[in-house]
Amino acid sequence: MSYNLLKGKRGIIFGALDENSIAWKTAERVHEEGGTFVLSNAPIAMRMGSIKDLAEKTNSEIIAADATNIEDLEKLVDQATEILGGKIDFVLHSIGMSINVRKGRHYTDQNYDWTHKGMDVSAMSFHKVMQVLKKKEAMNEWGSIVALTYMAAQRVFPDYNDMADNKAYLESIARSFGYFFGKDNKVRVNTISQSPTPTTAGKGVKGFDAFINYADKMSPLGNATALECADYTISLFSDLTKKVTLQNLYHDGGFSNVGVSQDVIEKFE
């Protein structure tokens, strides 16, 4: 159901890879709610995914950009404001990558070149995106910037590896940069801590299938789906949440506040 929550609003969506990704679902929902946007991803990710299908479906343009590269981001912002016909109202950062996870390196035996690359892609890129947007004065007042994170930033999930550190850094950037973006430009910055979600990236984590089932049993409302996360993101892009900023918002069916559930206890009785 559409309420035209984003009618007339313009934005940039980073990270749509395929129809399983949260960014993909968010793009579809933004389109349904009347918003317009450009899609962006790294050239290598665009070759792997099917982003062209999403662009056609949502009548959007694609701008290839490496989110770790300032020059790429500057060109992206300039082109996006030209294509969309004005300043930006919303941005979704849905980017994450760990070479250590992909290559099976244990957290206590990292390849630090890979660690640095993963931190740059997963977290520092968020700072770079906002720095470019702020310097170019590309955001409208009361705009909204959202990044996706995970609760491993606060608690230990052994197989999440160095991505846990990346997410902790990402959340800190949201608070620190969000303070200045709010004070100077009336722009909101928040992170959504989502349930484990069977995206292409999520399924790359060791033991993911078992863990997603565990999380579902621990959560009184069950795991939040990618589409439900997209709906929540829409609410943060809309004017209904104009005074929500610097928050790490848990969207996990209650998992983050449950010590143990009856369903899990029964497995051990």
mmCIF file of N, CA and C in Angstrom, residues 134 142 177-189 245-246:
data_model
loop_
_atom_site.group_PDB
_atom_site.id
_atom_site.type_symbol
_atom_site.label_atom_id
_atom_site.label_comp_id
_atom_site.label_asym_id
_atom_site.label_seq_id
_atom_site.Cartn_x
_atom_site.Cartn_y
_atom_site.Cartn_z
ATOM 1 N N LYS A 134 28.184 17.025 2.318
ATOM 2 C CA LYS A 134 28.197 18.235 3.145
ATOM 3 C C LYS A 134 29.010 19.345 2.480
ATOM 4 N N TRP A 142 16.328 18.949 6.542
ATOM 5 C CA TRP A 142 15.461 17.862 6.992
ATOM 6 C C TRP A 142 15.607 16.617 6.129
ATOM 7 N N PHE A 177 29.370 12.242 12.763
ATOM 8 C CA PHE A 177 29.106 13.089 11.607
ATOM 9 C C PHE A 177 27.678 13.615 11.675
ATOM 10 N N GLY A 178 26.781 12.798 12.186
ATOM 11 C CA GLY A 178 25.382 13.197 12.285
ATOM 12 C C GLY A 178 25.179 14.417 13.167
ATOM 13 N N TYR A 179 26.018 14.563 14.190
ATOM 14 C CA TYR A 179 25.926 15.753 15.044
ATOM 15 C C TYR A 179 26.151 17.019 14.217
ATOM 16 N N PHE A 180 27.223 17.023 13.440
ATOM 17 C CA PHE A 180 27.553 18.208 12.649
ATOM 18 C C PHE A 180 26.562 18.422 11.506
ATOM 19 N N PHE A 181 26.132 17.327 10.878
ATOM 20 C CA PHE A 181 25.162 17.446 9.789
ATOM 21 C C PHE A 181 23.828 17.978 10.311
ATOM 22 N N GLY A 182 23.481 17.591 11.520
ATOM 23 C CA GLY A 182 22.238 18.085 12.112
ATOM 24 C C GLY A 182 22.340 19.535 12.527
ATOM 25 N N LYS A 183 23.422 19.876 13.221
ATOM 26 C CA LYS A 183 23.593 21.234 13.751
ATOM 27 C C LYS A 183 23.754 22.253 12.623
ATOM 28 N N ASP A 184 24.506 21.893 11.604
ATOM 29 C CA ASP A 184 24.825 22.839 10.531
ATOM 30 C C ASP A 184 23.795 22.863 9.410
ATOM 31 N N ASN A 185 23.178 21.706 9.130
ATOM 32 C CA ASN A 185 22.361 21.596 7.916
ATOM 33 C C ASN A 185 20.963 21.006 8.140
ATOM 34 N N LYS A 186 20.610 20.690 9.394
ATOM 35 C CA LYS A 186 19.315 20.082 9.703
ATOM 36 C C LYS A 186 19.105 18.773 8.929
ATOM 37 N N VAL A 187 20.179 17.973 8.847
ATOM 38 C CA VAL A 187 20.117 16.681 8.174
ATOM 39 C C VAL A 187 20.196 15.581 9.219
ATOM 40 N N ARG A 188 19.350 14.580 9.106
ATOM 41 C CA ARG A 188 19.298 13.456 10.042
ATOM 42 C C ARG A 188 20.236 12.338 9.582
ATOM 43 N N VAL A 189 20.890 11.679 10.536
ATOM 44 C CA VAL A 189 21.749 10.530 10.232
ATOM 45 C C VAL A 189 21.460 9.432 11.247
ATOM 46 N N THR A 245 17.441 11.459 15.008
ATOM 47 C CA THR A 245 18.799 11.480 14.465
ATOM 48 C C THR A 245 19.787 10.959 15.502
ATOM 49 N N LEU A 246 20.967 10.558 15.043
ATOM 50 C CA LEU A 246 22.068 10.012 15.861
ATOM 51 C C LEU A 246 21.685 8.693 16.532
#
